[in-house]
């Protein structure tokens, strides 16, 4: 069981009966935070400081109750999932088919690809599709200067000729320009604290957060003698996951590619980042002589729902529908999700017996 | 607002000490005095001062950002449409680029040696100064030269030609009055030339550019010619080079976006061997490919000694056949190849080019994407 907010400093008033003198006595024994108090031995501590054993045990009980996670039944989780998850179309039917009908809210999806493979175009297509068809708000965080509102307008003009619809759709897309990882973290924390409601157009909630690209700000912090890069990367991952889960939004990130030892393409930012997105798509250009010019292939390299597959697509507005490439081997279908994200849904599909008696902890 | 200490821009060693002392959010720290922080966290007085300053500055920035709100795509569209663009004096190249080099974005020009990258950069440094009443930007230029290829005589020729061209076009009193500021001497004095000899000087200069641009707000163009040269020799550690280039790319993108200037970079070409075949690709590696927002690749077409660029837009495009010869008076005839892209794009009529006969206004509804890479595509050299 993991305590939420364990690193809270002991201050007067967080617990009834915890006075300044007791705090000073505890600090003399190097007990500064809630975690230190909860994990220490109460008898020993009572002897060293001049605090009664009963008082210490009472403090522990109150603090644990305040900071603990509590279990949720699998059935409740499943019901909550059914009622709150929505699937958002990306605007491109081939990619939707690959992603099991679209982007799922509550999850992080990643698009990886080399330069000019269509990552930003696909992000634009998602933003336009959500703003126009679903009439919901989109937060677009751009880190590399690739945001082009004229392109968004062009995509909208291909969908509808009514200028007021185009205007409303453009108003539902909010753009943040950040260029380094600290600004990105500040932006994400601020959004989370404000509940994603900062100046949204009335009548819509934020359904998607797009970060293009997350590797532009993180890749310069990783490697060499820098020891902070991994920590910052994991903080970004934690923020994105919390935004996805707490506000029921779909998070879409883009990443660059590198080559592994055998020369095969793989997504950047290393092994640790590879566990962060739930679904990963690899985009590549097609350079075959007879192929149409805008053709790209998308390969599903990680999914908890589908067998990995690939297909070809053109950036909107033209797109190919069935041009499936070779199937790759299935990855991660056995990834069990006892961490609470889709536990009950997964269980229901795979095991039809007795899943509602499974106690699943919802980990925040 | 819960800004955590671990996500704040502080030195890592100081962060570790603060976290060990139990401070995890900025709210825990902000009310303390430097001396108290010093004692509780075990850091020096100077570090404590720096930490408190950084956190307070950060929270003030966040409040400002929250107060002004975020920008919607509609407002961004209005900004983009009201901005001019930087013409190159080659109408086909302008058409391919969507009216010229975009202001507020980074553009990379790659090409084999001798194709005209430096010439194009010098031309842009002159073109940025064209007065607003002639359809230009009326700004100044910063030219960072790492190779030593900037020729003042050539810049003078181009400046003289541009001034004469505008003099022929002047129709009303406003334009004639603007011409008085558009003379050879004024043009040359508005190009700020910085010579960098190695990558350290280049990085230092890039750190100083935001301050320079804030003091001198008329600068609308920053040219770095070339960015590949200082990074391609004297570097043993390729991963360090990649990291430096990535952070340089982010700084340049930030500069272009926040100061609303056009940033133009020049890159060289290198040979990539794969599967027994070799092809020319832009230098500095694959990760640098993500750096610039727009990319223009120029190379010679087989026997014709003509520079070619083709757009990789996914909408239908037509290929214009004869190359444009020596467009504009800015190019001397000694240099036979001009920079004609063999691609003509239809553009929307929303952008007018008043008094600018060289850019042909073509009919059509499509506005080219300003966010796509231009690629050379030839039968023998797919890129």
JSON list of N, CA, C and O in Angstrom, two decimals, chain A residues 7 9 113 116 143 146-151 154 170 173-175 177 179 182 186 189 219 222 224 228 235 259 316, chain B residues 3-4 6-7 15 22 24 62 70-73 80 105 243 246 250 257 286 290 312 314 367 369-371 373 375:
[
{"chain": "A", "resi": 7, "resn": "UNK", "atom": "N", "xyz": [5.55, 12.65, 1.80]},
{"chain": "A", "resi": 7, "resn": "UNK", "atom": "CA", "xyz": [6.65, 13.52, 2.14]},
{"chain": "A", "resi": 7, "resn": "UNK", "atom": "C", "xyz": [6.14, 14.82, 2.71]},
{"chain": "A", "resi": 7, "resn": "UNK", "atom": "O", "xyz": [6.65, 15.87, 2.42]},
{"chain": "A", "resi": 9, "resn": "UNK", "atom": "N", "xyz": [5.85, 17.42, 5.55]},
{"chain": "A", "resi": 9, "resn": "UNK", "atom": "CA", "xyz": [6.64, 17.73, 6.73]},
{"chain": "A", "resi": 9, "resn": "UNK", "atom": "C", "xyz": [5.71, 17.79, 7.94]},
{"chain": "A", "resi": 9, "resn": "UNK", "atom": "O", "xyz": [4.58, 18.25, 7.83]},
{"chain": "A", "resi": 113, "resn": "UNK", "atom": "N", "xyz": [8.32, 8.60, -34.55]},
{"chain": "A", "resi": 113, "resn": "UNK", "atom": "CA", "xyz": [8.67, 8.60, -35.96]},
{"chain": "A", "resi": 113, "resn": "UNK", "atom": "C", "xyz": [9.83, 9.53, -36.22]},
{"chain": "A", "resi": 113, "resn": "UNK", "atom": "O", "xyz": [10.12, 10.41, -35.42]},
{"chain": "A", "resi": 116, "resn": "UNK", "atom": "N", "xyz": [9.56, 14.38, -40.46]},
{"chain": "A", "resi": 116, "resn": "UNK", "atom": "CA", "xyz": [8.63, 14.45, -41.59]},
{"chain": "A", "resi": 116, "resn": "UNK", "atom": "C", "xyz": [7.88, 13.15, -41.82]},
{"chain": "A", "resi": 116, "resn": "UNK", "atom": "O", "xyz": [7.62, 12.78, -42.96]},
{"chain": "A", "resi": 143, "resn": "UNK", "atom": "N", "xyz": [6.16, 22.02, -28.12]},
{"chain": "A", "resi": 143, "resn": "UNK", "atom": "CA", "xyz": [7.49, 22.32, -27.58]},
{"chain": "A", "resi": 143, "resn": "UNK", "atom": "C", "xyz": [8.53, 22.61, -28.64]},
{"chain": "A", "resi": 143, "resn": "UNK", "atom": "O", "xyz": [9.66, 22.91, -28.32]},
{"chain": "A", "resi": 146, "resn": "UNK", "atom": "N", "xyz": [6.22, 23.83, -33.81]},
{"chain": "A", "resi": 146, "resn": "UNK", "atom": "CA", "xyz": [5.59, 23.25, -34.99]},
{"chain": "A", "resi": 146, "resn": "UNK", "atom": "C", "xyz": [4.11, 23.59, -35.14]},
{"chain": "A", "resi": 146, "resn": "UNK", "atom": "O", "xyz": [3.47, 23.12, -36.07]},
{"chain": "A", "resi": 147, "resn": "UNK", "atom": "N", "xyz": [3.57, 24.38, -34.25]},
{"chain": "A", "resi": 147, "resn": "UNK", "atom": "CA", "xyz": [2.14, 24.67, -34.31]},
{"chain": "A", "resi": 147, "resn": "UNK", "atom": "C", "xyz": [1.85, 25.64, -35.44]},
{"chain": "A", "resi": 147, "resn": "UNK", "atom": "O", "xyz": [2.51, 26.67, -35.55]},
{"chain": "A", "resi": 148, "resn": "UNK", "atom": "N", "xyz": [0.90, 25.30, -36.27]},
{"chain": "A", "resi": 148, "resn": "UNK", "atom": "CA", "xyz": [0.57, 26.16, -37.39]},
{"chain": "A", "resi": 148, "resn": "UNK", "atom": "C", "xyz": [-0.94, 26.25, -37.48]},
{"chain": "A", "resi": 148, "resn": "UNK", "atom": "O", "xyz": [-1.61, 25.30, -37.89]},
{"chain": "A", "resi": 149, "resn": "UNK", "atom": "N", "xyz": [-1.50, 27.39, -37.08]},
{"chain": "A", "resi": 149, "resn": "UNK", "atom": "CA", "xyz": [-2.95, 27.51, -37.05]},
{"chain": "A", "resi": 149, "resn": "UNK", "atom": "C", "xyz": [-3.54, 27.49, -38.45]},
{"chain": "A", "resi": 149, "resn": "UNK", "atom": "O", "xyz": [-4.70, 27.09, -38.63]},
{"chain": "A", "resi": 150, "resn": "UNK", "atom": "N", "xyz": [-2.76, 27.92, -39.43]},
{"chain": "A", "resi": 150, "resn": "UNK", "atom": "CA", "xyz": [-3.28, 27.90, -40.80]},
{"chain": "A", "resi": 150, "resn": "UNK", "atom": "C", "xyz": [-3.53, 26.48, -41.28]},
{"chain": "A", "resi": 150, "resn": "UNK", "atom": "O", "xyz": [-4.46, 26.22, -42.04]},
{"chain": "A", "resi": 151, "resn": "UNK", "atom": "N", "xyz": [-2.71, 25.56, -40.80]},
{"chain": "A", "resi": 151, "resn": "UNK", "atom": "CA", "xyz": [-2.91, 24.17, -41.19]},
{"chain": "A", "resi": 151, "resn": "UNK", "atom": "C", "xyz": [-4.17, 23.62, -40.53]},
{"chain": "A", "resi": 151, "resn": "UNK", "atom": "O", "xyz": [-4.92, 22.87, -41.15]},
{"chain": "A", "resi": 154, "resn": "UNK", "atom": "N", "xyz": [-6.95, 24.78, -42.52]},
{"chain": "A", "resi": 154, "resn": "UNK", "atom": "CA", "xyz": [-7.07, 24.04, -43.78]},
{"chain": "A", "resi": 154, "resn": "UNK", "atom": "C", "xyz": [-7.76, 22.70, -43.55]},
{"chain": "A", "resi": 154, "resn": "UNK", "atom": "O", "xyz": [-8.61, 22.28, -44.34]},
{"chain": "A", "resi": 170, "resn": "UNK", "atom": "N", "xyz": [-11.87, 26.24, -33.81]},
{"chain": "A", "resi": 170, "resn": "UNK", "atom": "CA", "xyz": [-10.55, 26.81, -33.50]},
{"chain": "A", "resi": 170, "resn": "UNK", "atom": "C", "xyz": [-10.51, 27.37, -32.10]},
{"chain": "A", "resi": 170, "resn": "UNK", "atom": "O", "xyz": [-9.48, 27.35, -31.43]},
{"chain": "A", "resi": 173, "resn": "UNK", "atom": "N", "xyz": [-9.53, 24.81, -29.37]},
{"chain": "A", "resi": 173, "resn": "UNK", "atom": "CA", "xyz": [-8.16, 24.29, -29.27]},
{"chain": "A", "resi": 173, "resn": "UNK", "atom": "C", "xyz": [-7.32, 25.34, -28.59]},
{"chain": "A", "resi": 173, "resn": "UNK", "atom": "O", "xyz": [-7.16, 26.44, -29.09]},
{"chain": "A", "resi": 174, "resn": "UNK", "atom": "N", "xyz": [-6.78, 25.00, -27.42]},
{"chain": "A", "resi": 174, "resn": "UNK", "atom": "CA", "xyz": [-5.93, 25.96, -26.70]},
{"chain": "A", "resi": 174, "resn": "UNK", "atom": "C", "xyz": [-4.48, 25.56, -26.85]},
{"chain": "A", "resi": 174, "resn": "UNK", "atom": "O", "xyz": [-4.14, 24.39, -26.70]},
{"chain": "A", "resi": 175, "resn": "UNK", "atom": "N", "xyz": [-3.64, 26.53, -27.11]},
{"chain": "A", "resi": 175, "resn": "UNK", "atom": "CA", "xyz": [-2.24, 26.25, -27.45]},
{"chain": "A", "resi": 175, "resn": "UNK", "atom": "C", "xyz": [-1.33, 26.80, -26.36]},
{"chain": "A", "resi": 175, "resn": "UNK", "atom": "O", "xyz": [-1.48, 27.94, -25.93]},
{"chain": "A", "resi": 177, "resn": "UNK", "atom": "N", "xyz": [2.85, 27.20, -25.61]},
{"chain": "A", "resi": 177, "resn": "UNK", "atom": "CA", "xyz": [4.17, 27.03, -26.21]},
{"chain": "A", "resi": 177, "resn": "UNK", "atom": "C", "xyz": [5.18, 27.00, -25.08]},
{"chain": "A", "resi": 177, "resn": "UNK", "atom": "O", "xyz": [5.38, 28.00, -24.39]},
{"chain": "A", "resi": 179, "resn": "UNK", "atom": "N", "xyz": [9.27, 25.55, -24.10]},
{"chain": "A", "resi": 179, "resn": "UNK", "atom": "CA", "xyz": [10.46, 25.11, -24.81]},
{"chain": "A", "resi": 179, "resn": "UNK", "atom": "C", "xyz": [11.48, 24.39, -23.96]},
{"chain": "A", "resi": 179, "resn": "UNK", "atom": "O", "xyz": [12.52, 24.00, -24.47]},
{"chain": "A", "resi": 182, "resn": "UNK", "atom": "N", "xyz": [11.44, 22.36, -17.62]},
{"chain": "A", "resi": 182, "resn": "UNK", "atom": "CA", "xyz": [10.91, 22.97, -16.40]},
{"chain": "A", "resi": 182, "resn": "UNK", "atom": "C", "xyz": [9.62, 23.74, -16.69]},
{"chain": "A", "resi": 182, "resn": "UNK", "atom": "O", "xyz": [8.66, 23.70, -15.91]},
{"chain": "A", "resi": 186, "resn": "UNK", "atom": "N", "xyz": [5.99, 22.94, -15.18]},
{"chain": "A", "resi": 186, "resn": "UNK", "atom": "CA", "xyz": [5.21, 24.00, -14.55]},
{"chain": "A", "resi": 186, "resn": "UNK", "atom": "C", "xyz": [3.84, 24.10, -15.21]},
{"chain": "A", "resi": 186, "resn": "UNK", "atom": "O", "xyz": [2.81, 24.23, -14.53]},
{"chain": "A", "resi": 189, "resn": "UNK", "atom": "N", "xyz": [1.69, 21.07, -14.15]},
{"chain": "A", "resi": 189, "resn": "UNK", "atom": "CA", "xyz": [1.25, 21.15, -12.76]},
{"chain": "A", "resi": 189, "resn": "UNK", "atom": "C", "xyz": [0.19, 22.22, -12.59]},
{"chain": "A", "resi": 189, "resn": "UNK", "atom": "O", "xyz": [-0.78, 22.05, -11.85]},
{"chain": "A", "resi": 219, "resn": "UNK", "atom": "N", "xyz": [15.25, 15.00, -24.43]},
{"chain": "A", "resi": 219, "resn": "UNK", "atom": "CA", "xyz": [16.44, 14.33, -24.93]},
{"chain": "A", "resi": 219, "resn": "UNK", "atom": "C", "xyz": [17.70, 15.12, -24.61]},
{"chain": "A", "resi": 219, "resn": "UNK", "atom": "O", "xyz": [18.77, 14.53, -24.46]},
{"chain": "A", "resi": 222, "resn": "UNK", "atom": "N", "xyz": [19.04, 14.04, -21.00]},
{"chain": "A", "resi": 222, "resn": "UNK", "atom": "CA", "xyz": [19.43, 12.66, -20.68]},
{"chain": "A", "resi": 222, "resn": "UNK", "atom": "C", "xyz": [20.84, 12.39, -21.14]},
{"chain": "A", "resi": 222, "resn": "UNK", "atom": "O", "xyz": [21.27, 12.87, -22.17]},
{"chain": "A", "resi": 224, "resn": "UNK", "atom": "N", "xyz": [25.15, 11.51, -20.62]},
{"chain": "A", "resi": 224, "resn": "UNK", "atom": "CA", "xyz": [26.34, 12.23, -20.20]},
{"chain": "A", "resi": 224, "resn": "UNK", "atom": "C", "xyz": [26.47, 12.23, -18.70]},
{"chain": "A", "resi": 224, "resn": "UNK", "atom": "O", "xyz": [26.12, 11.28, -18.02]},
{"chain": "A", "resi": 228, "resn": "UNK", "atom": "N", "xyz": [20.03, 14.35, -13.63]},
{"chain": "A", "resi": 228, "resn": "UNK", "atom": "CA", "xyz": [18.67, 14.78, -13.34]},
{"chain": "A", "resi": 228, "resn": "UNK", "atom": "C", "xyz": [17.68, 14.34, -14.39]},
{"chain": "A", "resi": 228, "resn": "UNK", "atom": "O", "xyz": [16.47, 14.42, -14.18]},
{"chain": "A", "resi": 235, "resn": "UNK", "atom": "N", "xyz": [9.00, 12.52, -13.80]},
{"chain": "A", "resi": 235, "resn": "UNK", "atom": "CA", "xyz": [8.03, 13.49, -13.30]},
{"chain": "A", "resi": 235, "resn": "UNK", "atom": "C", "xyz": [7.05, 13.89, -14.39]},
{"chain": "A", "resi": 235, "resn": "UNK", "atom": "O", "xyz": [5.85, 14.05, -14.14]},
{"chain": "A", "resi": 259, "resn": "UNK", "atom": "N", "xyz": [18.04, 4.28, -33.50]},
{"chain": "A", "resi": 259, "resn": "UNK", "atom": "CA", "xyz": [18.26, 2.93, -34.03]},
{"chain": "A", "resi": 259, "resn": "UNK", "atom": "C", "xyz": [18.93, 2.10, -32.96]},
{"chain": "A", "resi": 259, "resn": "UNK", "atom": "O", "xyz": [19.81, 2.58, -32.25]},
{"chain": "A", "resi": 316, "resn": "UNK", "atom": "N", "xyz": [-4.20, 13.33, -43.69]},
{"chain": "A", "resi": 316, "resn": "UNK", "atom": "CA", "xyz": [-5.47, 13.86, -44.21]},
{"chain": "A", "resi": 316, "resn": "UNK", "atom": "C", "xyz": [-5.23, 15.02, -45.15]},
{"chain": "A", "resi": 316, "resn": "UNK", "atom": "O", "xyz": [-4.20, 15.64, -45.06]},
{"chain": "B", "resi": 3, "resn": "UNK", "atom": "N", "xyz": [3.72, 23.58, -7.01]},
{"chain": "B", "resi": 3, "resn": "UNK", "atom": "CA", "xyz": [4.94, 23.41, -7.79]},
{"chain": "B", "resi": 3, "resn": "UNK", "atom": "C", "xyz": [5.92, 22.64, -6.92]},
{"chain": "B", "resi": 3, "resn": "UNK", "atom": "O", "xyz": [6.29, 23.09, -5.85]},
{"chain": "B", "resi": 4, "resn": "UNK", "atom": "N", "xyz": [6.34, 21.49, -7.39]},
{"chain": "B", "resi": 4, "resn": "UNK", "atom": "CA", "xyz": [7.22, 20.68, -6.54]},
{"chain": "B", "resi": 4, "resn": "UNK", "atom": "C", "xyz": [8.66, 21.16, -6.67]},
{"chain": "B", "resi": 4, "resn": "UNK", "atom": "O", "xyz": [9.06, 21.69, -7.70]},
{"chain": "B", "resi": 6, "resn": "UNK", "atom": "N", "xyz": [11.22, 19.25, -6.86]},
{"chain": "B", "resi": 6, "resn": "UNK", "atom": "CA", "xyz": [11.98, 18.43, -7.80]},
{"chain": "B", "resi": 6, "resn": "UNK", "atom": "C", "xyz": [11.77, 18.86, -9.24]},
{"chain": "B", "resi": 6, "resn": "UNK", "atom": "O", "xyz": [12.56, 18.53, -10.11]},
{"chain": "B", "resi": 7, "resn": "UNK", "atom": "N", "xyz": [10.70, 19.60, -9.53]},
{"chain": "B", "resi": 7, "resn": "UNK", "atom": "CA", "xyz": [10.50, 20.03, -10.91]},
{"chain": "B", "resi": 7, "resn": "UNK", "atom": "C", "xyz": [10.91, 21.48, -11.11]},
{"chain": "B", "resi": 7, "resn": "UNK", "atom": "O", "xyz": [10.66, 22.06, -12.15]},
{"chain": "B", "resi": 15, "resn": "UNK", "atom": "N", "xyz": [18.94, 20.61, -4.84]},
{"chain": "B", "resi": 15, "resn": "UNK", "atom": "CA", "xyz": [17.63, 19.94, -4.78]},
{"chain": "B", "resi": 15, "resn": "UNK", "atom": "C", "xyz": [17.68, 18.75, -3.86]},
{"chain": "B", "resi": 15, "resn": "UNK", "atom": "O", "xyz": [16.76, 18.51, -3.08]},
{"chain": "B", "resi": 22, "resn": "UNK", "atom": "N", "xyz": [13.27, 17.48, 3.71]},
{"chain": "B", "resi": 22, "resn": "UNK", "atom": "CA", "xyz": [11.83, 17.33, 3.84]},
{"chain": "B", "resi": 22, "resn": "UNK", "atom": "C", "xyz": [11.01, 18.37, 3.10]},
{"chain": "B", "resi": 22, "resn": "UNK", "atom": "O", "xyz": [9.80, 18.38, 3.20]},
{"chain": "B", "resi": 24, "resn": "UNK", "atom": "N", "xyz": [9.22, 19.51, -0.05]},
{"chain": "B", "resi": 24, "resn": "UNK", "atom": "CA", "xyz": [8.86, 18.89, -1.31]},
{"chain": "B", "resi": 24, "resn": "UNK", "atom": "C", "xyz": [8.06, 19.76, -2.24]},
{"chain": "B", "resi": 24, "resn": "UNK", "atom": "O", "xyz": [8.01, 19.50, -3.42]},
{"chain": "B", "resi": 62, "resn": "UNK", "atom": "N", "xyz": [4.26, 32.14, -13.16]},
{"chain": "B", "resi": 62, "resn": "UNK", "atom": "CA", "xyz": [3.06, 31.32, -13.29]},
{"chain": "B", "resi": 62, "resn": "UNK", "atom": "C", "xyz": [1.81, 32.15, -13.10]},
{"chain": "B", "resi": 62, "resn": "UNK", "atom": "O", "xyz": [0.82, 31.98, -13.82]},
{"chain": "B", "resi": 70, "resn": "UNK", "atom": "N", "xyz": [-4.41, 31.38, -21.75]},
{"chain": "B", "resi": 70, "resn": "UNK", "atom": "CA", "xyz": [-3.67, 30.76, -22.83]},
{"chain": "B", "resi": 70, "resn": "UNK", "atom": "C", "xyz": [-4.26, 31.23, -24.15]},
{"chain": "B", "resi": 70, "resn": "UNK", "atom": "O", "xyz": [-5.33, 31.82, -24.20]},
{"chain": "B", "resi": 71, "resn": "UNK", "atom": "N", "xyz": [-3.56, 30.94, -25.18]},
{"chain": "B", "resi": 71, "resn": "UNK", "atom": "CA", "xyz": [-3.97, 31.46, -26.47]},
{"chain": "B", "resi": 71, "resn": "UNK", "atom": "C", "xyz": [-4.74, 30.37, -27.21]},
{"chain": "B", "resi": 71, "resn": "UNK", "atom": "O", "xyz": [-4.38, 29.21, -27.17]},
{"chain": "B", "resi": 72, "resn": "UNK", "atom": "N", "xyz": [-5.82, 30.74, -27.86]},
{"chain": "B", "resi": 72, "resn": "UNK", "atom": "CA", "xyz": [-6.55, 29.72, -28.62]},
{"chain": "B", "resi": 72, "resn": "UNK", "atom": "C", "xyz": [-6.03, 29.70, -30.05]},
{"chain": "B", "resi": 72, "resn": "UNK", "atom": "O", "xyz": [-5.36, 30.63, -30.49]},
{"chain": "B", "resi": 73, "resn": "UNK", "atom": "N", "xyz": [-6.39, 28.65, -30.75]},
{"chain": "B", "resi": 73, "resn": "UNK", "atom": "CA", "xyz": [-5.92, 28.49, -32.11]},
{"chain": "B", "resi": 73, "resn": "UNK", "atom": "C", "xyz": [-6.45, 29.62, -33.00]},
{"chain": "B", "resi": 73, "resn": "UNK", "atom": "O", "xyz": [-5.79, 30.02, -33.96]},
{"chain": "B", "resi": 80, "resn": "UNK", "atom": "N", "xyz": [-0.89, 34.79, -37.16]},
{"chain": "B", "resi": 80, "resn": "UNK", "atom": "CA", "xyz": [-0.14, 34.28, -38.31]},
{"chain": "B", "resi": 80, "resn": "UNK", "atom": "C", "xyz": [-0.54, 35.01, -39.58]},
{"chain": "B", "resi": 80, "resn": "UNK", "atom": "O", "xyz": [0.30, 35.32, -40.42]},
{"chain": "B", "resi": 105, "resn": "UNK", "atom": "N", "xyz": [9.37, 31.11, -37.11]},
{"chain": "B", "resi": 105, "resn": "UNK", "atom": "CA", "xyz": [9.71, 29.69, -37.18]},
{"chain": "B", "resi": 105, "resn": "UNK", "atom": "C", "xyz": [11.15, 29.54, -37.63]},
{"chain": "B", "resi": 105, "resn": "UNK", "atom": "O", "xyz": [11.72, 30.47, -38.20]},
{"chain": "B", "resi": 243, "resn": "UNK", "atom": "N", "xyz": [23.36, 16.03, -27.79]},
{"chain": "B", "resi": 243, "resn": "UNK", "atom": "CA", "xyz": [22.70, 16.77, -26.70]},
{"chain": "B", "resi": 243, "resn": "UNK", "atom": "C", "xyz": [22.83, 18.27, -26.89]},
{"chain": "B", "resi": 243, "resn": "UNK", "atom": "O", "xyz": [21.86, 19.01, -26.72]},
{"chain": "B", "resi": 246, "resn": "UNK", "atom": "N", "xyz": [20.55, 19.35, -29.66]},
{"chain": "B", "resi": 246, "resn": "UNK", "atom": "CA", "xyz": [19.14, 19.36, -29.27]},
{"chain": "B", "resi": 246, "resn": "UNK", "atom": "C", "xyz": [18.81, 20.59, -28.45]},
{"chain": "B", "resi": 246, "resn": "UNK", "atom": "O", "xyz": [17.79, 21.24, -28.65]},
{"chain": "B", "resi": 250, "resn": "UNK", "atom": "N", "xyz": [16.28, 23.79, -29.41]},
{"chain": "B", "resi": 250, "resn": "UNK", "atom": "CA", "xyz": [15.19, 24.30, -28.58]},
{"chain": "B", "resi": 250, "resn": "UNK", "atom": "C", "xyz": [15.35, 25.79, -28.33]},
{"chain": "B", "resi": 250, "resn": "UNK", "atom": "O", "xyz": [14.37, 26.54, -28.35]},
{"chain": "B", "resi": 257, "resn": "UNK", "atom": "N", "xyz": [10.07, 31.94, -31.73]},
{"chain": "B", "resi": 257, "resn": "UNK", "atom": "CA", "xyz": [8.68, 32.07, -31.32]},
{"chain": "B", "resi": 257, "resn": "UNK", "atom": "C", "xyz": [8.44, 33.28, -30.44]},
{"chain": "B", "resi": 257, "resn": "UNK", "atom": "O", "xyz": [7.49, 34.02, -30.62]},
{"chain": "B", "resi": 286, "resn": "UNK", "atom": "N", "xyz": [20.36, 12.16, -37.53]},
{"chain": "B", "resi": 286, "resn": "UNK", "atom": "CA", "xyz": [18.91, 12.05, -37.69]},
{"chain": "B", "resi": 286, "resn": "UNK", "atom": "C", "xyz": [18.17, 12.89, -36.68]},
{"chain": "B", "resi": 286, "resn": "UNK", "atom": "O", "xyz": [17.10, 13.42, -36.97]},
{"chain": "B", "resi": 290, "resn": "UNK", "atom": "N", "xyz": [14.76, 16.79, -36.60]},
{"chain": "B", "resi": 290, "resn": "UNK", "atom": "CA", "xyz": [13.56, 17.26, -35.93]},
{"chain": "B", "resi": 290, "resn": "UNK", "atom": "C", "xyz": [13.66, 18.71, -35.51]},
{"chain": "B", "resi": 290, "resn": "UNK", "atom": "O", "xyz": [12.69, 19.28, -35.04]},
{"chain": "B", "resi": 312, "resn": "UNK", "atom": "N", "xyz": [7.28, 18.25, -50.11]},
{"chain": "B", "resi": 312, "resn": "UNK", "atom": "CA", "xyz": [6.67, 16.96, -49.79]},
{"chain": "B", "resi": 312, "resn": "UNK", "atom": "C", "xyz": [5.30, 17.17, -49.17]},
{"chain": "B", "resi": 312, "resn": "UNK", "atom": "O", "xyz": [4.94, 16.53, -48.22]},
{"chain": "B", "resi": 314, "resn": "UNK", "atom": "N", "xyz": [1.31, 16.87, -48.92]},
{"chain": "B", "resi": 314, "resn": "UNK", "atom": "CA", "xyz": [0.50, 15.74, -49.31]},
{"chain": "B", "resi": 314, "resn": "UNK", "atom": "C", "xyz": [-0.71, 16.14, -50.12]},
{"chain": "B", "resi": 314, "resn": "UNK", "atom": "O", "xyz": [-1.56, 15.35, -50.38]},
{"chain": "B", "resi": 367, "resn": "UNK", "atom": "N", "xyz": [-3.61, 26.64, -49.76]},
{"chain": "B", "resi": 367, "resn": "UNK", "atom": "CA", "xyz": [-2.52, 27.39, -49.17]},
{"chain": "B", "resi": 367, "resn": "UNK", "atom": "C", "xyz": [-1.51, 26.37, -48.75]},
{"chain": "B", "resi": 367, "resn": "UNK", "atom": "O", "xyz": [-1.84, 25.43, -48.05]},
{"chain": "B", "resi": 369, "resn": "UNK", "atom": "N", "xyz": [1.22, 24.23, -46.84]},
{"chain": "B", "resi": 369, "resn": "UNK", "atom": "CA", "xyz": [1.46, 24.06, -45.42]},
{"chain": "B", "resi": 369, "resn": "UNK", "atom": "C", "xyz": [2.74, 24.76, -45.07]},
{"chain": "B", "resi": 369, "resn": "UNK", "atom": "O", "xyz": [3.74, 24.59, -45.71]},
{"chain": "B", "resi": 370, "resn": "UNK", "atom": "N", "xyz": [2.72, 25.53, -44.04]},
{"chain": "B", "resi": 370, "resn": "UNK", "atom": "CA", "xyz": [3.98, 26.15, -43.67]},
{"chain": "B", "resi": 370, "resn": "UNK", "atom": "C", "xyz": [4.71, 25.31, -42.67]},
{"chain": "B", "resi": 370, "resn": "UNK", "atom": "O", "xyz": [5.66, 25.74, -42.06]},
{"chain": "B", "resi": 371, "resn": "UNK", "atom": "N", "xyz": [4.24, 24.13, -42.44]},
{"chain": "B", "resi": 371, "resn": "UNK", "atom": "CA", "xyz": [4.91, 23.32, -41.44]},
{"chain": "B", "resi": 371, "resn": "UNK", "atom": "C", "xyz": [5.31, 21.97, -42.02]},
{"chain": "B", "resi": 371, "resn": "UNK", "atom": "O", "xyz": [5.10, 20.95, -41.41]},
{"chain": "B", "resi": 373, "resn": "UNK", "atom": "N", "xyz": [8.24, 19.69, -44.27]},
{"chain": "B", "resi": 373, "resn": "UNK", "atom": "CA", "xyz": [9.61, 19.71, -44.74]},
{"chain": "B", "resi": 373, "resn": "UNK", "atom": "C", "xyz": [9.60, 19.63, -46.27]},
{"chain": "B", "resi": 373, "resn": "UNK", "atom": "O", "xyz": [8.85, 18.89, -46.86]},
{"chain": "B", "resi": 375, "resn": "UNK", "atom": "N", "xyz": [11.58, 18.42, -49.48]},
{"chain": "B", "resi": 375, "resn": "UNK", "atom": "CA", "xyz": [12.59, 17.40, -49.71]},
{"chain": "B", "resi": 375, "resn": "UNK", "atom": "C", "xyz": [13.00, 17.41, -51.16]},
{"chain": "B", "resi": 375, "resn": "UNK", "atom": "O", "xyz": [12.20, 17.67, -52.03]}
]
